[in-house]
XYZ file of C-alpha atoms in Angstrom:
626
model
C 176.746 27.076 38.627
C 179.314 28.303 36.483
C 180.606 31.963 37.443
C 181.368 32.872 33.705
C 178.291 34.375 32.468
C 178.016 32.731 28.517
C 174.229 32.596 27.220
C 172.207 29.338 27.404
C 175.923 26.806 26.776
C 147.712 70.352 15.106
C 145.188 72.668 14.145
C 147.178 75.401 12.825
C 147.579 77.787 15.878
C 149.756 80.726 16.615
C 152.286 77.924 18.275
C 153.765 75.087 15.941
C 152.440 71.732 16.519
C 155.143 69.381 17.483
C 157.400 72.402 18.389
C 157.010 71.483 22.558
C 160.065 70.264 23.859
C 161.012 67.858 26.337
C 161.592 69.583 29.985
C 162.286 66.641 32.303
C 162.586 63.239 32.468
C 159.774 61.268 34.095
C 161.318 59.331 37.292
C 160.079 55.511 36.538
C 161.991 52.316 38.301
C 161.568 48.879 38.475
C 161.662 48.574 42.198
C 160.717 46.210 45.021
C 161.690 42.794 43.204
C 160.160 39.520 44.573
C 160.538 36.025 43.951
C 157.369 34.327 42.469
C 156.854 30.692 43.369
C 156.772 28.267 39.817
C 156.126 24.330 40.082
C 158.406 21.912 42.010
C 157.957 19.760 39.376
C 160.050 21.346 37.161
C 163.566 21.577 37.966
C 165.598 23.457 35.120
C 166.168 26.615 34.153
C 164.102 29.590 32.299
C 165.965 31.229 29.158
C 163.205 33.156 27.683
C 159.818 35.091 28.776
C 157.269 37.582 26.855
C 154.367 39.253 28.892
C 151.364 40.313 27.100
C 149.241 41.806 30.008
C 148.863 41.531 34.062
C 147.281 38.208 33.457
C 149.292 35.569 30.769
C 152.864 35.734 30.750
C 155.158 32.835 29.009
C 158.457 31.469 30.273
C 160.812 28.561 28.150
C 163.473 27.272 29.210
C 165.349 23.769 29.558
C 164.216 20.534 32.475
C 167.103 18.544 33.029
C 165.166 15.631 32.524
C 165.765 14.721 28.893
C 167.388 17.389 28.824
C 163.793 18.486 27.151
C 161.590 22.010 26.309
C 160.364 23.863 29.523
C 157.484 25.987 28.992
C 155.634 27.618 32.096
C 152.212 30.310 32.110
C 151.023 33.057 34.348
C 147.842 33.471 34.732
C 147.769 36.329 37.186
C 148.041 33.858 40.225
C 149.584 31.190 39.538
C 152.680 30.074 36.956
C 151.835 26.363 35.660
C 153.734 23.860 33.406
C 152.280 23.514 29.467
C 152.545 20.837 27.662
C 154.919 21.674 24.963
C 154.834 19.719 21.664
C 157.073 16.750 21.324
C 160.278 16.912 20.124
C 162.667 13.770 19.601
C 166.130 13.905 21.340
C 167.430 16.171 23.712
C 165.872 19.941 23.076
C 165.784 23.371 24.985
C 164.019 26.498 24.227
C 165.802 29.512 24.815
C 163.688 32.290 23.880
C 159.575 33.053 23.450
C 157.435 35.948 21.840
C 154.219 36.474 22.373
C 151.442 38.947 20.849
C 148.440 38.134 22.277
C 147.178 35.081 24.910
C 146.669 33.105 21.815
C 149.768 33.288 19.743
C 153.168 32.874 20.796
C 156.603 31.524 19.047
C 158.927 29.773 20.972
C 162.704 29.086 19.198
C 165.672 26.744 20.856
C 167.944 24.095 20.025
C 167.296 20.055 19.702
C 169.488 17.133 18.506
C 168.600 17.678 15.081
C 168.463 21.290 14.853
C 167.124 24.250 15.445
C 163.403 24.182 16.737
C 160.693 26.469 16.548
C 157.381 26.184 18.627
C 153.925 27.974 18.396
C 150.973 28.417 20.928
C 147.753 28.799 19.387
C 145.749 29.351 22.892
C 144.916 25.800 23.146
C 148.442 23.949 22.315
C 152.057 24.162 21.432
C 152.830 23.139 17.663
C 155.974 22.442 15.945
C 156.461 24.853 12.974
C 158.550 23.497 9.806
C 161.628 25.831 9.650
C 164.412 26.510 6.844
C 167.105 23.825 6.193
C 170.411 24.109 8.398
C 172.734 26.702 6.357
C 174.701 24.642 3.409
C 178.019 23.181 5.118
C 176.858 23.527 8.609
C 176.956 20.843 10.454
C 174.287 22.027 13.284
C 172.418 25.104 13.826
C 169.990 26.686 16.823
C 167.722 29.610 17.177
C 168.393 31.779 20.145
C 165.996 34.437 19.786
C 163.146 35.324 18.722
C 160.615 38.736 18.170
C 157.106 38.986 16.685
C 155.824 42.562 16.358
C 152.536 41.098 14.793
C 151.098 37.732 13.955
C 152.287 37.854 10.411
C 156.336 38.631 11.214
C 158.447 37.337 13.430
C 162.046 37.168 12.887
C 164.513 34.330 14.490
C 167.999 34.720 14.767
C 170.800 32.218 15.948
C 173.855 30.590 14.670
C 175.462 27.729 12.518
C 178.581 25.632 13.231
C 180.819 24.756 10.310
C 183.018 22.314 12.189
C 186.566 23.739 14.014
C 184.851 26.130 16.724
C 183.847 28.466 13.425
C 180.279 29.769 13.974
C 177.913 32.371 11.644
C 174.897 34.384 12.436
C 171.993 33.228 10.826
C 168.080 34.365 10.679
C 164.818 33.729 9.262
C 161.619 35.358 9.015
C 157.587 34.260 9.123
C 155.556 35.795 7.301
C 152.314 34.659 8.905
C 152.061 31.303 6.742
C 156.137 30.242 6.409
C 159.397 30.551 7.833
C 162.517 31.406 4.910
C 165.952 32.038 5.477
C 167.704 35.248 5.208
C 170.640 36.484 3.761
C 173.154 37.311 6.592
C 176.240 39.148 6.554
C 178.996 37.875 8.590
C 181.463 40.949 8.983
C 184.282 39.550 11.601
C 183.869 35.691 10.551
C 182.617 33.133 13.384
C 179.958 35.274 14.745
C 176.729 34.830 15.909
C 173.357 36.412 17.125
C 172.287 36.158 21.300
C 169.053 38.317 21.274
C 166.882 40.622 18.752
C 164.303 43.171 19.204
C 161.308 44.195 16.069
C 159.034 46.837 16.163
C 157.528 46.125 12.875
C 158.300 44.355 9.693
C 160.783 46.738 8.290
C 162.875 47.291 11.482
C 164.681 44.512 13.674
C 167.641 44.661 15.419
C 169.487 41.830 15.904
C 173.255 41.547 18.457
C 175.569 39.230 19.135
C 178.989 38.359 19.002
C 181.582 38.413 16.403
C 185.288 37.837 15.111
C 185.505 34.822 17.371
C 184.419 36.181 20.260
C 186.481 39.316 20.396
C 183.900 42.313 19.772
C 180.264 42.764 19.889
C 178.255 42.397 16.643
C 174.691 44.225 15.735
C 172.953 44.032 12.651
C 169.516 45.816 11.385
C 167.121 45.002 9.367
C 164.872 47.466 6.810
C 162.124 44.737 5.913
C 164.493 42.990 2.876
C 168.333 42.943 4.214
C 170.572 42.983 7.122
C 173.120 45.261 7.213
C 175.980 44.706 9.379
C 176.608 48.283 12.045
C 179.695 49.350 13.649
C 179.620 48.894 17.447
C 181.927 50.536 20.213
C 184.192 48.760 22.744
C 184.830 50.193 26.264
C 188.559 51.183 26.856
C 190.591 48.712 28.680
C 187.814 45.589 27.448
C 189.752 42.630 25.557
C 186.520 41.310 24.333
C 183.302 42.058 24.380
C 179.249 40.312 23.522
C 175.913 41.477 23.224
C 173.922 38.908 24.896
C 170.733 41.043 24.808
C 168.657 44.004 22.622
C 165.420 45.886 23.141
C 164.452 48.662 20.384
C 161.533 50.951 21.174
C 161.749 52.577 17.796
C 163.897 52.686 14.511
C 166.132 55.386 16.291
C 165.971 54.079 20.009
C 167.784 50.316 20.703
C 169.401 49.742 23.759
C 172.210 46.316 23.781
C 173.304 45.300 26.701
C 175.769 42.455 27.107
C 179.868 42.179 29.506
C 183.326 43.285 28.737
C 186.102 41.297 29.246
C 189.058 43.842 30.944
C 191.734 41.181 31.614
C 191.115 39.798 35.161
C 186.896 39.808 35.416
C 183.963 40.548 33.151
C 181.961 43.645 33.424
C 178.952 45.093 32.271
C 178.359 46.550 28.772
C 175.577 48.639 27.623
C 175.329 50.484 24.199
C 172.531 52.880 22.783
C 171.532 53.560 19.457
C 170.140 56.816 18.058
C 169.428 55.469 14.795
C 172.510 56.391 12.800
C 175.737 54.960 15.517
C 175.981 52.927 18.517
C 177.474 54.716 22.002
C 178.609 53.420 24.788
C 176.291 54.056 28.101
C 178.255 53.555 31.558
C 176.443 50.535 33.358
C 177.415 50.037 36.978
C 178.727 46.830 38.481
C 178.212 45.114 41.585
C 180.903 44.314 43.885
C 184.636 43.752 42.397
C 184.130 40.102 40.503
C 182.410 39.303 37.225
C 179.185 40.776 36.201
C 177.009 40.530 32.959
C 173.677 41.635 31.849
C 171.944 38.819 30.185
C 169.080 40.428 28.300
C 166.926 43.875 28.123
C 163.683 45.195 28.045
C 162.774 48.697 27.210
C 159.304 50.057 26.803
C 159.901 53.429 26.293
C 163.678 55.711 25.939
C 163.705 56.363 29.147
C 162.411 53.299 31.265
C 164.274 50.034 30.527
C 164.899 47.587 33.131
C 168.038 44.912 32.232
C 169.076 41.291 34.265
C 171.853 39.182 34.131
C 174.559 37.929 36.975
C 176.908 38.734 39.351
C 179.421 36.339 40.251
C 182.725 36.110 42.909
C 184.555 32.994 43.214
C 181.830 30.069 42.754
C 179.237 32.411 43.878
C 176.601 33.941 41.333
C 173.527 36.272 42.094
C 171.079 37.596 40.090
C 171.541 41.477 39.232
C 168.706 43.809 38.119
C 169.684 47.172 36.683
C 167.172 50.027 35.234
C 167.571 52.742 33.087
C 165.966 56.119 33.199
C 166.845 58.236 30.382
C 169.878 59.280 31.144
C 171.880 56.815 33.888
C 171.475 53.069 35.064
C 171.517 51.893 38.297
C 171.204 48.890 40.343
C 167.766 47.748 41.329
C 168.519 44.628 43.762
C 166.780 41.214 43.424
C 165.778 39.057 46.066
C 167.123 36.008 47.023
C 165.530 32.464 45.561
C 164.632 30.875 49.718
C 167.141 27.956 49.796
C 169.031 28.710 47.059
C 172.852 28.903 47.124
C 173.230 30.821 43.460
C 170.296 32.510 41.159
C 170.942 33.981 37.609
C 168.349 35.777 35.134
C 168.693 35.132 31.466
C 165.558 36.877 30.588
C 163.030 40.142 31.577
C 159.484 41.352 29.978
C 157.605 44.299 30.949
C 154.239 44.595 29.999
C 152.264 48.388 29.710
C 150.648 47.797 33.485
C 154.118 49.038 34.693
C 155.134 45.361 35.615
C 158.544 43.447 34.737
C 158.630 39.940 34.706
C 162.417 38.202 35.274
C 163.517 34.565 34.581
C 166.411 32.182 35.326
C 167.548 29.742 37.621
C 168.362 28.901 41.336
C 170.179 26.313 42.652
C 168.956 24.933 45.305
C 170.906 21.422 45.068
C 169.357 21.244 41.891
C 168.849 23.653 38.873
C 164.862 24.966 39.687
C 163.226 27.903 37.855
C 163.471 31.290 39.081
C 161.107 33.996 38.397
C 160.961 37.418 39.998
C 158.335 40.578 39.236
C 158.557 44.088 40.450
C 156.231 46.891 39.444
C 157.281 50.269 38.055
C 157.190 53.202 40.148
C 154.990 55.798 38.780
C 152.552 56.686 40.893
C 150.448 59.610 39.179
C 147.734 61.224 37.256
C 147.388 64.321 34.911
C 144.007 66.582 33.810
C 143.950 68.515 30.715
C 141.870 71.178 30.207
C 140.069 72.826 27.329
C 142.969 75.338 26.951
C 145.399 72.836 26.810
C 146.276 73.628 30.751
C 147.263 70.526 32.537
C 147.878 69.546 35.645
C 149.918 66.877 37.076
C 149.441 64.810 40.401
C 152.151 62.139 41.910
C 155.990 61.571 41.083
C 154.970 59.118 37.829
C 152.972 61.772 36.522
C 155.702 64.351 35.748
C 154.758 68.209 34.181
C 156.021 67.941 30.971
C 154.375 71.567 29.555
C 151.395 72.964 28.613
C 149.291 74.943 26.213
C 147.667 76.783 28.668
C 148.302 80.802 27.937
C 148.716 80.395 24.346
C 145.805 81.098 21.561
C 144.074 78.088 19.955
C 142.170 77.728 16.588
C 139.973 74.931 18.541
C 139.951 73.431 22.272
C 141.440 71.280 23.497
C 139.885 67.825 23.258
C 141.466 65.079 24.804
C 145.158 63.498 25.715
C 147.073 60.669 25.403
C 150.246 59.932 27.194
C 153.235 57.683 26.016
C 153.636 54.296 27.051
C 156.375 55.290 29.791
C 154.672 57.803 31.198
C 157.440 60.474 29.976
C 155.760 61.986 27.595
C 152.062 63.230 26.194
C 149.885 64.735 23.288
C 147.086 66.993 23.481
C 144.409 66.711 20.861
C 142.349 70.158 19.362
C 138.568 69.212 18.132
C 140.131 70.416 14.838
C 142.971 67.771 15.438
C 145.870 69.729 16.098
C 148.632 68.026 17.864
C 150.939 69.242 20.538
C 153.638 67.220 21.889
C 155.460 67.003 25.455
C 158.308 65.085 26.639
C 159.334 62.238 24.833
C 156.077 62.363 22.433
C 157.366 63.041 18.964
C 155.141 64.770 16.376
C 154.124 62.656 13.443
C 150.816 65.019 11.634
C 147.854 66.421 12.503
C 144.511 66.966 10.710
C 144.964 70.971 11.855
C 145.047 71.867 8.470
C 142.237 69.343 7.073
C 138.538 69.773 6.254
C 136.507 67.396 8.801
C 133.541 65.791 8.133
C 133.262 65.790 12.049
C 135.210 67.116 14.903
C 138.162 65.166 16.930
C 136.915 63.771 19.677
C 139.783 61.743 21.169
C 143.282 60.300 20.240
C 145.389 56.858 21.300
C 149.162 55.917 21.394
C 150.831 53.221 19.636
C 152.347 50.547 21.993
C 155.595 51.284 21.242
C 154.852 54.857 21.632
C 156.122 55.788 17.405
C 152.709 56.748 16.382
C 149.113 57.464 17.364
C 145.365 57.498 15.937
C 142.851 60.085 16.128
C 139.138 59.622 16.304
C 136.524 62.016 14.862
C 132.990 61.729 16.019
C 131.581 59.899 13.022
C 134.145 56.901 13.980
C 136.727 58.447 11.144
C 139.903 57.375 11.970
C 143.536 59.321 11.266
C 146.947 57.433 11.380
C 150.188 58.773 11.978
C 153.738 57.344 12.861
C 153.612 53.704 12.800
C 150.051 53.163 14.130
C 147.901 51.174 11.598
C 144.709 51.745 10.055
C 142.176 48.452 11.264
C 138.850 50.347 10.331
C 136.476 52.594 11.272
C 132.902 53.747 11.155
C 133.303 56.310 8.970
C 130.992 55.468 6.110
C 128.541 54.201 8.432
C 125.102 55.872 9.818
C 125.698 56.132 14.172
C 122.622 55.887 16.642
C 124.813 58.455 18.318
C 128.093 60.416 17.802
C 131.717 58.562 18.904
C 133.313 59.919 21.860
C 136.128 58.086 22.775
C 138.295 55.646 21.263
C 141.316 53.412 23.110
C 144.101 50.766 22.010
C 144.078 47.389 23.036
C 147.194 46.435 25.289
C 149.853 45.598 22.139
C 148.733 47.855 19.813
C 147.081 45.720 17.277
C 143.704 47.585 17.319
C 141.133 49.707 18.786
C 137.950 50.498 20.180
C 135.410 53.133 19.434
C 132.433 54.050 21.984
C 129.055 56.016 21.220
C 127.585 58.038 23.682
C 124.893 55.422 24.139
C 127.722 53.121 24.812
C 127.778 50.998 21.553
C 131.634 49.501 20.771
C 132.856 49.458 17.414
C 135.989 46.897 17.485
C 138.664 46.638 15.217
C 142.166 44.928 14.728
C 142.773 42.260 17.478
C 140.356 44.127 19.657
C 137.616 41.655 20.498
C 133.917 42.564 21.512
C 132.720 41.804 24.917
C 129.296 43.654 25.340
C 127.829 47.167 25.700
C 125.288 49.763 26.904
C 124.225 49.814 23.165
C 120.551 48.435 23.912
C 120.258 49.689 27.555
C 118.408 52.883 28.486
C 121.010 54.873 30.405
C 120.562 57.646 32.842
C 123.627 59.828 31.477
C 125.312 59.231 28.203
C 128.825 57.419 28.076
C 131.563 59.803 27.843
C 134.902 57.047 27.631
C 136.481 54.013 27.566
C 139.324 52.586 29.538
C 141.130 49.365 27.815
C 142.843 47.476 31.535
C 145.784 45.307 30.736
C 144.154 42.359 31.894
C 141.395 42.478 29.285
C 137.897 43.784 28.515
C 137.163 46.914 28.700
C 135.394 49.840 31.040
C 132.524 52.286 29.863
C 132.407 55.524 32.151
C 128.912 57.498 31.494
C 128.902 61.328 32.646
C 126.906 60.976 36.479
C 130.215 58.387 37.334
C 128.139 55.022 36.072
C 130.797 52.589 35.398
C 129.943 49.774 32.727
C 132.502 46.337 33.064
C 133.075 44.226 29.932
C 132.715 41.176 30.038
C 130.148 41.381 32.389
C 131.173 37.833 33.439
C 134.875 37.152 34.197
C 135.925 40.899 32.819
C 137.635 43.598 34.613
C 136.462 43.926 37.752
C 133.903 46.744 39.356
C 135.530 48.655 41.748
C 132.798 50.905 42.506
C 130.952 54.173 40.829
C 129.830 58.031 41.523
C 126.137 56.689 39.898
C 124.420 57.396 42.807
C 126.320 60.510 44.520
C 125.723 64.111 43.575
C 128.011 65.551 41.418
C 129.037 69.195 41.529
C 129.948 68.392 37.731
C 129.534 65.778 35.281
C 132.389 62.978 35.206
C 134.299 63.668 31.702
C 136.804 60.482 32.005
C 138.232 57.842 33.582
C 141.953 56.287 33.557
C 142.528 52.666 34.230
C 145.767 52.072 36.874
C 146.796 48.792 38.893
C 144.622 47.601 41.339
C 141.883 49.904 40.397
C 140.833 53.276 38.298
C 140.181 57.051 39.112
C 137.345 58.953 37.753
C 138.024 62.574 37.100
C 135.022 65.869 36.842
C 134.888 68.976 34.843
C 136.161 70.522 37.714
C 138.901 68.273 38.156
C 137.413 66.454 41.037
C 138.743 63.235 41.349
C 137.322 59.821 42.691
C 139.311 56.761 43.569
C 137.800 53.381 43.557
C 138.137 51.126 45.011
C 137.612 53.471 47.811
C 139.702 51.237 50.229
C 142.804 49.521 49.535
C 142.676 51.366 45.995
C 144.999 53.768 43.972
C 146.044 56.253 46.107
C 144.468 60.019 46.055
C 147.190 62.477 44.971
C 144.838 65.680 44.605
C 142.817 67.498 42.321
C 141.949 70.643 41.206
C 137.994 70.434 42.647
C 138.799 73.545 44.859
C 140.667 75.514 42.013
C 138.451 78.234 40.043
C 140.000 77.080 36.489
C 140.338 79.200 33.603
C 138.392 76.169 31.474
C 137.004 72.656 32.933
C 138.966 69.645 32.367
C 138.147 67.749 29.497
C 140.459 64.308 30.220
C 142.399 62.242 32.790
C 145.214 60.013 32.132
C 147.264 57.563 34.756
């Protein structure tokens, strides 16, 4: 293994609404990094991975037989080889992007070309892609990112002959592939990684004037524009070989610096308007590099790439916390003399998966997954009090004390855990931590009270549910439907986001699910006679989807191979009815009006931080969230 580190070759109250400010950062790490075990059968190395959910991960790479596409799957036990689709000559992919368990995009390089692959949940597919730039004599994709299943952008570079190289993209638009328009500010650049969080934002980083300085470039849904980067004092040359954008103001590139003697790592923020420079440590005194990013919120990103002295390489793991990064160390592949990462995906059940390679003798796949320390719960109650449980679950304020047009409802925290909403029956909004304010219904006339709220995936934007089924939007969360103009059996009471974002739930008190977006229907307490109405939802990572009634009965969808049933308060006493339940890994916590909280399963489950059961509260608790 080579030690130089080079890529793949409010309701209106006396208070504002959205005023809250942030008042800590929440304290979340990847931590406790171990190796996964992938097939012996295929010795190569993984470029590329995207994680939907606890249970179907995707990793590409390169076998050296051939040398010829390496695509591997998690299915929450197991990673196994997939049968990619056939592609003459030598090939590699070097980068994958998945939105659901049935749709990915793969992109790489082959003899003739750049290559672009698709998994439709049953098999890989070729996809026809643009014509090599004119002049060029080759071209390859080496990144891709699909928000949705109707955009995904690709990005990459051309060779013109003479060692002179261009960045190039092109964008699907659910049907066909086109090529963009791409400036080329240095001359001889080229793109290493890009990150979308919808249609009409991408970021896309690289290298450019030769080599010498890191290139970024953004697009707004018709152009790239070509941004000014930074280079660290003392650095000769610098690359972006990675980019992760959580919004159209957060993106976080991280790449190495050349100083003269060894390479070092780079990392670079940006706020939406310039690009900074963010100290990144290094590990030991030789060359280091971080090979690619993944942030899911501003303050929780978690970033791999290599550490090398002499002939020697190890894999390095770094995270990021909102306002430092630090070194998270990797285990050691068994029997392997050097490991590297190349790629790392993080998926909302506070688990990041890494790829790369070990050599053992021979080039094998590595993969490594830690979970993310946050350990924690919250309550809200009906004044907008809340109160926080466990280290992940940090207080980020309150509208307990202060006068309210309506009660509180309901919350919603943001995907990191560093930030929440509480929702008013009138549908005010407040905001806390990192939660930004986007509107509120507080000054509307409702048809029917707010009974609940969700958070976009990326955290930019929520939805609010009335109890007719109405629907609100705000940020960038999209409208899918809702029952609005239909007659209910009984009033909505809950509603909750599938895993990416691309739709939603709604639940009746008698437990009938309204689905919409990519949220599929997998059963419900719609025609059973239940001893105590339904009072939430929970949506796991994994799938399906959990109905919580007010005595603690707890309702698993599918009912065959769904998310599993941990136990229930159905048959205990209550000393008040169960208002909600919160979904966390390994198992989910019920919560009272009092506060009182259950943990199931009982033994071996998420751990009991306390509760406010023995507390005389001003109002009872009206929500739980993990």
């Amino acid at each position: 293994m080579s030690s130089v580190i080079l890529l793949g070759a409010l309701g209106a109250a006396p208070v504002t609404a959205g005023a809250a400010t942030p008042t800590s950062a929440a304290t979340v790490s990847a931590s406790n990094w171990t190796v996964q075990t992938t097939p012996t059968v295929s010795q190569g190395t993984l470029f590329g991975d995207s994680c939907v959910s606890a249970s179907f991960c995707v990793a590409v790479g390169q076998s050296t037989g051939g040398p010829s596409p390496l695509i591997e799957q998690w299915n929450g036990s197991a990673w196994t080889v997939m049968t990619g689709a056939t592609v003459p000559g030598s090939a590699g992919l070097f980068s994958v992007s998945c939105t659901s368990a049935t749709n990915c995009v793969a992109v790489g390089a082959a003899t003739n070309g750049g290559i672009i692959e698709q998994w439709d949940g049953t098999a890989w597919t070729l996809m026809g892609t643009p014509a090599v730039p004119a002049g060029s004599t080759s071209s390859y994709f080496t990144a891709v990112s699909c928000p949705s299943t109707t955009f995904c952008k690709a990005v990459g570079q051309a060779y013109f002959g003479s060692s002179v190289y261009t960045p190039i993209g092109i964008t699907f638009n659910g049907a066909t592939w086109s090529a963009d328009t791409v400036p080329d500010p240095t001359g001889g650049g080229y793109f290493n990684g890009v990150s979308c969080t919808s249609s009409s934002m991408c970021m896309a980083v690289g290298v450019g004037n030769d080599g010498d300085l890191s290139l970024a470039e953004q697009w707004n849904g018709s152009a790239w524009t070509a941004l000014v980067t930074q280079t660290p004092a003392g650095q000769t040359s610098v690359s972006f070989l990675g980019v992760s954008c959580v919004g159209s103001s957060f993106c976080m590139a991280t790449g190495q610096g050349y100083n003269g003697t060894v390479y070092q790592t780079l990392s670079e923020r940006w706020n939406g308007s310039a690009w900074s420079i963010l100290p990144s440590p290094n590990v030991g005194t030789a060359s280091n590099g971080l090979q690619a990013i993944n942030c899911f919120s501003t303050t929780s990103c978690s970033a791999v790439g290599v550490s090398s002295a002499s002939s020697d390489a190890a894999a390095e793991t770094q995270t990021w916390n909102g306002v430092a990064w630090a070194v998270a160390t990797p285990p050691a592949q068994p029997g392997a003399t050097q490991t590297e990462l190349y790629s790392v995906s993080c998926v909302t059940n506070w688990q990041c998966v890494a790829t790369g390679v070990a050599d053992t003798g021979v080039p094998n796949p590595f993969v490594i997954t830690a979970p993310i320390s946050r350990s924690g719960y919250r309550f809200v109650a009906s004044d907008g009090g809340v109160f926080n449980y466990g280290n992940g679950a940090p207080f980020l304020g309150s509208m307990g004390g202060t006068p309210l047009n309506q009660p509180i409802v309901g919350m919603a925290v943001m995907p990191a855990g560093d930030g929440y909403y509480l929702v008013a029956s009138d549908g005010g909004v407040f905001n806390f931590g990192s939660a930004q304010f986007y509107g509120s219904t507080g000054g509307m006339h409702l048809n029917a009270p707010i009974v609940g709220m969700a958070v976009t995936a990326d955290g930019g934007g929520y939805w609010l549910v009335a109890s007719d089924g109405g629907i609100f939007t705000y940020g960038d969360a999209q409208f899918y439907g809702s029952t609005g103009s239909l007659h209910l059996n009984k009033p909505v009471v809950g509603m909750a986001a599938t895993p990416n974002g691309l739709g939603y739930f709604l639940v009746a008190s008698d437990g009938g699910i309204f689905n919409y977006g990519n949220a599929t229907f997998s059963g419900s307490t719609g025609s059973i006679r239940l001893n105590q109405p339904i009072v939430g939802m929970s949506v796991p990572v994994g799938g399906g989807y959990y109905l919580v009634a007010s005595d603690g009965g707890i309702f698993s969808f599918p009912t065959t191979g769904g998310p599993p049933f941990h136990g229930s308060t159905g048959s205990l006493k209550l000393n008040k009815p169960i208002v909600g339940m919160t979904t966390v890994a390994g198992g989910y916590y019920l919560s009272g009006s009092d506060g009182g909280v259950f943990t199931f399963p009982t033994t071996g489950g998420p751990p009991f931080l306390g509760s406010t059961g023995s507390i005389v509260l001003n109002k009872p608790i009206v929500g739980i969230s993990g």
